[in-house]
XYZ file of C-alpha atoms in Angstrom:
153
model
C 134.413 118.557 83.963
C 135.906 120.453 86.435
C 136.232 118.711 90.028
C 135.549 121.234 92.912
C 136.746 119.343 96.507
C 134.497 120.102 99.964
C 136.353 120.324 102.824
C 135.146 119.700 106.542
C 135.689 122.922 106.801
C 133.114 123.844 104.317
C 136.186 125.096 102.067
C 135.327 124.887 98.919
C 139.089 123.930 96.723
C 138.778 124.105 92.526
C 141.224 121.542 91.713
C 141.700 122.759 88.442
C 143.192 126.626 89.798
C 144.236 125.128 92.316
C 142.636 127.624 94.786
C 139.838 128.000 97.485
C 136.080 129.311 95.540
C 133.300 130.130 97.403
C 129.577 129.619 96.076
C 129.162 133.223 94.071
C 132.179 131.685 92.358
C 130.440 128.714 90.992
C 127.376 130.894 90.448
C 130.266 132.160 87.900
C 130.628 128.757 86.598
C 126.770 128.290 86.308
C 127.216 131.548 84.295
C 129.071 130.874 81.709
C 127.905 127.727 81.907
C 131.184 125.871 83.030
C 130.708 122.117 84.479
C 131.862 121.401 87.133
C 131.567 118.033 89.758
C 131.606 118.553 93.952
C 132.666 116.270 95.583
C 133.543 115.321 99.179
C 137.307 115.744 99.407
C 137.421 112.471 101.959
C 134.772 110.399 100.634
C 133.942 111.482 97.032
C 130.402 111.374 97.375
C 128.992 113.977 95.050
C 127.950 116.658 96.483
C 126.573 119.525 93.384
C 122.991 118.566 94.120
C 123.643 120.557 97.147
C 126.675 122.859 96.331
C 123.404 123.879 94.163
C 121.087 124.451 96.171
C 122.978 126.525 98.647
C 123.523 128.564 95.757
C 119.850 128.949 95.615
C 119.069 129.831 98.401
C 121.914 132.094 98.583
C 120.698 133.923 95.769
C 116.759 133.850 96.895
C 118.086 135.830 99.840
C 120.399 138.130 98.284
C 117.898 140.029 96.447
C 113.587 140.617 97.703
C 112.786 142.008 94.768
C 114.391 139.279 92.829
C 113.297 135.523 94.073
C 112.064 132.740 92.124
C 109.686 130.299 94.602
C 107.128 131.804 96.460
C 106.675 130.640 99.753
C 103.534 128.639 97.943
C 105.567 127.737 95.675
C 107.900 125.606 98.065
C 104.996 124.205 99.983
C 103.455 123.006 96.689
C 107.572 121.177 95.978
C 107.200 119.642 99.856
C 103.791 117.970 98.498
C 105.030 116.790 95.637
C 107.514 114.415 97.998
C 105.301 113.761 100.034
C 102.671 112.044 96.826
C 101.833 108.425 96.674
C 103.554 108.505 93.247
C 105.111 111.526 93.284
C 104.630 113.405 89.655
C 107.380 114.112 86.588
C 107.945 117.545 87.715
C 111.940 117.426 87.678
C 111.501 117.030 84.187
C 108.463 119.771 83.195
C 110.446 122.345 85.600
C 114.034 121.687 83.131
C 112.012 121.477 79.695
C 109.754 124.640 80.772
C 112.696 126.051 81.932
C 114.926 125.834 78.416
C 112.098 126.809 76.851
C 111.789 130.226 78.703
C 115.577 130.761 78.409
C 114.926 130.100 74.605
C 112.755 132.270 74.245
C 113.965 135.009 76.792
C 117.403 135.070 74.070
C 115.808 135.391 71.377
C 113.811 137.967 72.453
C 116.604 139.967 73.565
C 118.185 138.707 69.696
C 115.371 139.833 67.922
C 114.910 143.487 70.393
C 118.748 143.818 69.247
C 118.401 143.335 65.618
C 115.432 146.061 65.757
C 117.477 148.719 67.575
C 119.799 148.362 64.583
C 117.980 148.973 61.722
C 115.672 151.635 63.834
C 115.686 155.221 62.002
C 118.273 156.709 64.222
C 120.558 154.014 64.250
C 120.763 154.544 60.045
C 121.134 158.031 60.176
C 124.284 156.926 62.319
C 125.808 154.684 60.702
C 124.852 156.852 57.063
C 126.474 159.682 59.780
C 129.605 157.529 60.523
C 130.048 156.711 56.699
C 130.022 160.024 55.421
C 132.351 161.189 58.648
C 134.844 158.635 56.954
C 134.256 159.803 53.545
C 135.573 163.074 54.150
C 138.204 162.087 56.495
C 139.459 159.940 53.836
C 139.242 162.613 51.839
C 141.505 165.268 53.202
C 144.143 163.166 54.750
C 144.231 162.109 51.005
C 145.280 166.067 50.050
C 141.626 166.438 48.601
C 140.939 166.751 45.131
C 144.095 165.988 42.777
C 145.200 168.260 39.769
C 143.913 166.056 37.134
C 140.301 165.878 38.570
C 139.937 169.350 37.664
C 140.773 169.358 34.757
C 138.361 166.984 33.921
C 135.931 169.990 34.853
C 137.757 172.582 32.813
C 137.569 169.535 29.023
């Protein structure tokens, strides 16, 4: 697991690549599914969760059209923390999000397969095969004298 150290000056240091990184760099690691742990440089305390929340906040503020968390949803999350016995919300959200991402990937795969087998794609593939055949035939010098002689017999 990759270790990222967070220093007092708020800088993040990737110990594997020996360089300073940004929250955007860490976001890239998450997208690429590279496991990492963020720890305080002095105490070794695990700060991963705090950094992940910072990445989410940055994402939410970066693109107003792609906000995931509405004000109402955030207020409801805060209310869950105040319940006498909080709901097992974390597990529910993890499983629900995992299911949603799996379904999204499956839909994208099915759409790509459907597009591969569309009539236009089939015609394009046939045209490419025909082009390769004729290029190969022309490059070999066309038909041989033996082929012409067979027709005469």
